[in-house]
mmCIF file of N, CA and C in Angstrom:
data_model
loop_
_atom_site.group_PDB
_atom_site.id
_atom_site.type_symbol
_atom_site.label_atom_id
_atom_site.label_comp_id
_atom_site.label_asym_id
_atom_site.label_seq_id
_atom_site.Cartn_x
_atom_site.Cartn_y
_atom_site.Cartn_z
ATOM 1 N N UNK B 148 27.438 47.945 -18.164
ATOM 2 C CA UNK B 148 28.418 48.998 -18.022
ATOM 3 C C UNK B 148 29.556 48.770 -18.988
ATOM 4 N N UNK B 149 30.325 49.677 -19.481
ATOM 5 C CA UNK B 149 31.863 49.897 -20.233
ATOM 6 C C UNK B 149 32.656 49.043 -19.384
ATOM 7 N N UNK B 150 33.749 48.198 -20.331
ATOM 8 C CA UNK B 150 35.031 47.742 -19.769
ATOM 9 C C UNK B 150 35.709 48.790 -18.882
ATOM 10 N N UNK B 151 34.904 50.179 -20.018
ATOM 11 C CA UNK B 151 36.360 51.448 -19.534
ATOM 12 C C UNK B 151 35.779 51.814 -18.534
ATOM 13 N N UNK B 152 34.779 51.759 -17.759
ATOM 14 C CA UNK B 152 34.071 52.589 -16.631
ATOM 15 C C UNK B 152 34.881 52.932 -15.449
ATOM 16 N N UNK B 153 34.499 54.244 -15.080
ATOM 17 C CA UNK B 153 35.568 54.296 -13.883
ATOM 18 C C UNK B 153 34.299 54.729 -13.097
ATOM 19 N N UNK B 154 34.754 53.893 -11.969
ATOM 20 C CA UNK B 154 33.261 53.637 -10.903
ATOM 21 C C UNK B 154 33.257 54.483 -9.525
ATOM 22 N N UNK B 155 32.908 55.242 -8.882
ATOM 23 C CA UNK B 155 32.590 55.380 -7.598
ATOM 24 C C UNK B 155 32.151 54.413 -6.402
ATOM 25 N N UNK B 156 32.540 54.201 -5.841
ATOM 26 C CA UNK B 156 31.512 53.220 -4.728
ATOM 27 C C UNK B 156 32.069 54.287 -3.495
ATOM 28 N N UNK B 157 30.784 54.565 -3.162
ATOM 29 C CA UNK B 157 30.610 55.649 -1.552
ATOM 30 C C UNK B 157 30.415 54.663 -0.781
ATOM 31 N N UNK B 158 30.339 55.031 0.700
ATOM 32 C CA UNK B 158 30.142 54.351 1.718
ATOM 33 C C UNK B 158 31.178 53.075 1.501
ATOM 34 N N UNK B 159 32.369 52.986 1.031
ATOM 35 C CA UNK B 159 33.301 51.705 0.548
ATOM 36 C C UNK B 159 32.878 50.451 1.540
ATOM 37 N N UNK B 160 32.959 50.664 2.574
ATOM 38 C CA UNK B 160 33.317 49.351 3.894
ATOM 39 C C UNK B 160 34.102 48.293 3.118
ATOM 40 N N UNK B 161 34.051 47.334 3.110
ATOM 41 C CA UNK B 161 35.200 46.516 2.726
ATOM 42 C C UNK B 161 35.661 46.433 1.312
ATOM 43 N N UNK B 162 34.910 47.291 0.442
ATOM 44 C CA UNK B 162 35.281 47.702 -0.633
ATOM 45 C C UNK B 162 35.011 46.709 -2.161
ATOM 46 N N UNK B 163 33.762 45.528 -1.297
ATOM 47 C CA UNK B 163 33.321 44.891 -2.261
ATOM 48 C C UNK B 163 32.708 44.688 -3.425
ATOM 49 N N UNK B 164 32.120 45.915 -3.472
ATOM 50 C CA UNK B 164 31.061 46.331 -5.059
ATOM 51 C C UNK B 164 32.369 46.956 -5.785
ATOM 52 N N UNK B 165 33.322 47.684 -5.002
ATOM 53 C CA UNK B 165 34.270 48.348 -6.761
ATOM 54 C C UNK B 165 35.159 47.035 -6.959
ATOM 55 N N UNK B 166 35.453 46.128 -5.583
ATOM 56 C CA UNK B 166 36.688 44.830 -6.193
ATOM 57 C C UNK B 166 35.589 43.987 -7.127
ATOM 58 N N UNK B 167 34.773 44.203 -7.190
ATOM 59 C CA UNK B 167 33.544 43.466 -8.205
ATOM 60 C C UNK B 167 33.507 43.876 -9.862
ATOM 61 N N UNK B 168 33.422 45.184 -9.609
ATOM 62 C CA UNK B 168 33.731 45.919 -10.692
ATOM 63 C C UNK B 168 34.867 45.645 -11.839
ATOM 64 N N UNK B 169 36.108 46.077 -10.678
ATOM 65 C CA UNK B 169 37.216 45.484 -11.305
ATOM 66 C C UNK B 169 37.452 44.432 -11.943
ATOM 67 N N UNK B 170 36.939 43.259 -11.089
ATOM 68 C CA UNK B 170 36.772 42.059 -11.693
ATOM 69 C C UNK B 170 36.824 41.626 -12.497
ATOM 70 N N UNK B 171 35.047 42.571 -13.152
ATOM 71 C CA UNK B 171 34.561 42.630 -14.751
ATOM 72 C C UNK B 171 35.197 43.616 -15.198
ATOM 73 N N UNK B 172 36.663 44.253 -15.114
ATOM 74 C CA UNK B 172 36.582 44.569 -16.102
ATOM 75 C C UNK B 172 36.921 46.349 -16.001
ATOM 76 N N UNK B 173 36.364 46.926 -15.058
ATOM 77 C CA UNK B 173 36.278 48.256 -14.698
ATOM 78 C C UNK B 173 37.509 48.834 -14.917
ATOM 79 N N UNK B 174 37.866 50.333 -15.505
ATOM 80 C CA UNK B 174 39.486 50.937 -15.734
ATOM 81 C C UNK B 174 39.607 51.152 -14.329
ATOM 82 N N UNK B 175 39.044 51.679 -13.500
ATOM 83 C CA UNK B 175 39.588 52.308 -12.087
ATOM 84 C C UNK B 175 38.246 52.299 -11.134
ATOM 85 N N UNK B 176 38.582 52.713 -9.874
ATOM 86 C CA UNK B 176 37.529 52.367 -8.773
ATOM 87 C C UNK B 176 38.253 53.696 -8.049
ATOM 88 N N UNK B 177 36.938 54.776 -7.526
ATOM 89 C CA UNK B 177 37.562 55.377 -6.104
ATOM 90 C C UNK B 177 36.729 55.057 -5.432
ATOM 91 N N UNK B 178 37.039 54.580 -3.998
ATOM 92 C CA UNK B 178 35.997 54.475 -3.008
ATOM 93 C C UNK B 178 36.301 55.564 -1.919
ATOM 94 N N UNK B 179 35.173 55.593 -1.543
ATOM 95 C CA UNK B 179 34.953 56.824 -0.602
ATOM 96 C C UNK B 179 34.760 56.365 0.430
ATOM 97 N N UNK B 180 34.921 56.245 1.975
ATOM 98 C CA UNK B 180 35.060 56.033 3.310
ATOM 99 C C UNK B 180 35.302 56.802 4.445
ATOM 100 N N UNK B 181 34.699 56.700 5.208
ATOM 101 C CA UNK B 181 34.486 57.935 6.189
ATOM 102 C C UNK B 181 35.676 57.420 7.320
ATOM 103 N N UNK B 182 35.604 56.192 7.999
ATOM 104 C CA UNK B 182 36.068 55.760 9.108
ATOM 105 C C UNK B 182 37.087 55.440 8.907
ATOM 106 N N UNK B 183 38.432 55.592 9.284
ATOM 107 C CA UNK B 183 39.744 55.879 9.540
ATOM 108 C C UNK B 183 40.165 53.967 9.802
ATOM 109 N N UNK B 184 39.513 53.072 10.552
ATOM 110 C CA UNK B 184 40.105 51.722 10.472
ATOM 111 C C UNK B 184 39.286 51.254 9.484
ATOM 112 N N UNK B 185 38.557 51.106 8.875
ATOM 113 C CA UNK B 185 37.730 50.486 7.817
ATOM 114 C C UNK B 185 38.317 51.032 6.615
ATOM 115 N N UNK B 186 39.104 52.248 6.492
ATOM 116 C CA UNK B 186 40.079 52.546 5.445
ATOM 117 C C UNK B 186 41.114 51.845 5.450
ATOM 118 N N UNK B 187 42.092 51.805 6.524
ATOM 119 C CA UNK B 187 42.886 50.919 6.618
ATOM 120 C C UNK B 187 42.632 48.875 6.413
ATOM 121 N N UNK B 188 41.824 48.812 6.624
ATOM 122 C CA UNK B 188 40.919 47.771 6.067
ATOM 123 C C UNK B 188 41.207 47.486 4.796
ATOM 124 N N UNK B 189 40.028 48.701 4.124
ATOM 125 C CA UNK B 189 40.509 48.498 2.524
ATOM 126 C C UNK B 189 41.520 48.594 1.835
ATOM 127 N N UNK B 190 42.344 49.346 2.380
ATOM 128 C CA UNK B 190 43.979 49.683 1.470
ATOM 129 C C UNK B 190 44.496 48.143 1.971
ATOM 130 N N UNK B 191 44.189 47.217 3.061
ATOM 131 C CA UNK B 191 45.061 45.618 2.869
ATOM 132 C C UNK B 191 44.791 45.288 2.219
ATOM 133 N N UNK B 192 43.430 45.004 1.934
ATOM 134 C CA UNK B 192 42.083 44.497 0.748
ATOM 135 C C UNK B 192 42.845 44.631 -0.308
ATOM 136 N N UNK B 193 42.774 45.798 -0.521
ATOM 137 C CA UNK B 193 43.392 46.321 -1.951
ATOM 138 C C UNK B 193 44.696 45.904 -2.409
ATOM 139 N N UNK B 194 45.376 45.927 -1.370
ATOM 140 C CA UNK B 194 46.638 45.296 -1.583
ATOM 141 C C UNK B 194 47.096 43.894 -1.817
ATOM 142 N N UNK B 195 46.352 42.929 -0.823
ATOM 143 C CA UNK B 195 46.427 41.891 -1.077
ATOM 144 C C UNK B 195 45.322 41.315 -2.518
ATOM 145 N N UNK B 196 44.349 42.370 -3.185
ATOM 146 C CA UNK B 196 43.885 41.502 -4.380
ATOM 147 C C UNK B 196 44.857 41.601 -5.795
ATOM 148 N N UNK B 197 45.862 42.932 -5.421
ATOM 149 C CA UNK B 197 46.754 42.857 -6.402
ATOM 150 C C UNK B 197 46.268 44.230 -7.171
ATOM 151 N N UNK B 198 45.129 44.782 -6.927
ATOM 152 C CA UNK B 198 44.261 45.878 -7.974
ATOM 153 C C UNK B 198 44.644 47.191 -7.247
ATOM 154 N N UNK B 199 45.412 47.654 -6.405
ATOM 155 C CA UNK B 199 45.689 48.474 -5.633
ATOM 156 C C UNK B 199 46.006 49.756 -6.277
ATOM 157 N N UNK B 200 46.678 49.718 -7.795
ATOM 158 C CA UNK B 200 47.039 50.433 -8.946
ATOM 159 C C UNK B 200 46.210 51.077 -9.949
ATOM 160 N N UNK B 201 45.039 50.573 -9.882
ATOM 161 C CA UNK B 201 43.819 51.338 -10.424
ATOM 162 C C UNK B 201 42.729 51.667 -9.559
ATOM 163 N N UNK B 202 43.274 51.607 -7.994
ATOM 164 C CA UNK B 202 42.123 52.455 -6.740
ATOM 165 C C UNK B 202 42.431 53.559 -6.277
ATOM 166 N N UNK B 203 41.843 54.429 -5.615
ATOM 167 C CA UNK B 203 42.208 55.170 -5.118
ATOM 168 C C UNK B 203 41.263 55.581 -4.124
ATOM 169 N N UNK B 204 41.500 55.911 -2.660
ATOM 170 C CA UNK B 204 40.756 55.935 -1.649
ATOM 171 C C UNK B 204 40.569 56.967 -1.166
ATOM 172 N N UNK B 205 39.369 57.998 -1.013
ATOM 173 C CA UNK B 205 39.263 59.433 -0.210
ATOM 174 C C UNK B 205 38.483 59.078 1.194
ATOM 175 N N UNK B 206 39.066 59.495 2.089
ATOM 176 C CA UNK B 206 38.807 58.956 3.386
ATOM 177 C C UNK B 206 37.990 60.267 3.648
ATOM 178 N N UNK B 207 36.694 60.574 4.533
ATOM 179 C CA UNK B 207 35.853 61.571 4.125
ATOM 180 C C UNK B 207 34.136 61.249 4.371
ATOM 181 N N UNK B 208 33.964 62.390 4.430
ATOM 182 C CA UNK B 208 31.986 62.324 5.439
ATOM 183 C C UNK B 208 31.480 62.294 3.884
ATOM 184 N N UNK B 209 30.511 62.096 3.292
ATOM 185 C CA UNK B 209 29.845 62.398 2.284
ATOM 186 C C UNK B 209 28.400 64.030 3.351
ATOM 187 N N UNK B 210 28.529 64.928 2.221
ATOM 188 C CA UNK B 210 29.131 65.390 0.584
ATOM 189 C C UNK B 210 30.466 65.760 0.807
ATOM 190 N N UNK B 211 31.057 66.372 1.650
ATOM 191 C CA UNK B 211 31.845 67.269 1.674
ATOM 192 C C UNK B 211 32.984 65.818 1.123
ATOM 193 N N UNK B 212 33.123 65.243 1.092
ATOM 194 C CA UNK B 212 34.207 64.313 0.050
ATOM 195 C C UNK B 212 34.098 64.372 -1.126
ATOM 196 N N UNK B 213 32.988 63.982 -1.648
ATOM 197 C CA UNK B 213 32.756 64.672 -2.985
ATOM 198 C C UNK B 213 33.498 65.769 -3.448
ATOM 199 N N UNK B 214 33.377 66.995 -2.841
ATOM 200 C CA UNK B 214 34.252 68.355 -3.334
ATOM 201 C C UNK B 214 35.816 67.594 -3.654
ATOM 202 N N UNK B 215 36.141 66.468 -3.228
ATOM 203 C CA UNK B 215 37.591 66.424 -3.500
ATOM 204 C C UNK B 215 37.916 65.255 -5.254
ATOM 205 N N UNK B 216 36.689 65.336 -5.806
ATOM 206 C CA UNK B 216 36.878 63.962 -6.877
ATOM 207 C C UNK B 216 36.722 65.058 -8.071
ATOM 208 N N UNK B 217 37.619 64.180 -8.756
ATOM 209 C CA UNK B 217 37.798 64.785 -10.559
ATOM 210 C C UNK B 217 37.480 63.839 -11.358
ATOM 211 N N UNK B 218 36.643 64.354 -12.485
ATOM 212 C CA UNK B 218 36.427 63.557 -13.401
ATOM 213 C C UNK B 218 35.479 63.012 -13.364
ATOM 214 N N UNK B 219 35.009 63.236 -15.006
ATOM 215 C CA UNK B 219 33.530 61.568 -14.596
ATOM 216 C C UNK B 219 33.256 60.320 -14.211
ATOM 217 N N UNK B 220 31.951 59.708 -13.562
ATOM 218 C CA UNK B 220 32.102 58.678 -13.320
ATOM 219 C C UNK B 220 30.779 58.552 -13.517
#
């Protein structure tokens, strides 16, 4: 994959495949999450890895979350 890739990860749960991403390298991560405490979950996650500034989280059923994302990925 691109340094520059900006990644999707659906179904987030603790949000380990996009903090992976990032890792290597990734410009941005949105994860997608349905369940309301497992979001809250990830936004500590996120917060405490420091990468919180290039995520962004749509809380949301798949597809109908989808309708809310811009841009390629």
């Amino acid at each position: 994959y691109s340094e520059q890739a900006r990644v999707l990860d659906l179904f987030a749960g603790t949000g380990q495949v996009g903090l992976r991403f990032l890792d290597q390298g990734a410009l941005a991560v949105t994860f997608v999450e349905a369940e309301g405490r497992v979001v809250d979950e990830l936004r500590r996650r996120l917060k405490q890895s420091g990468q919180s500034g290039s995520c962004r989280i749509l809380q949301g059923r798949l597809p109908r979350a989808l309708e809310r994302l811009q841009g390629p990925y």
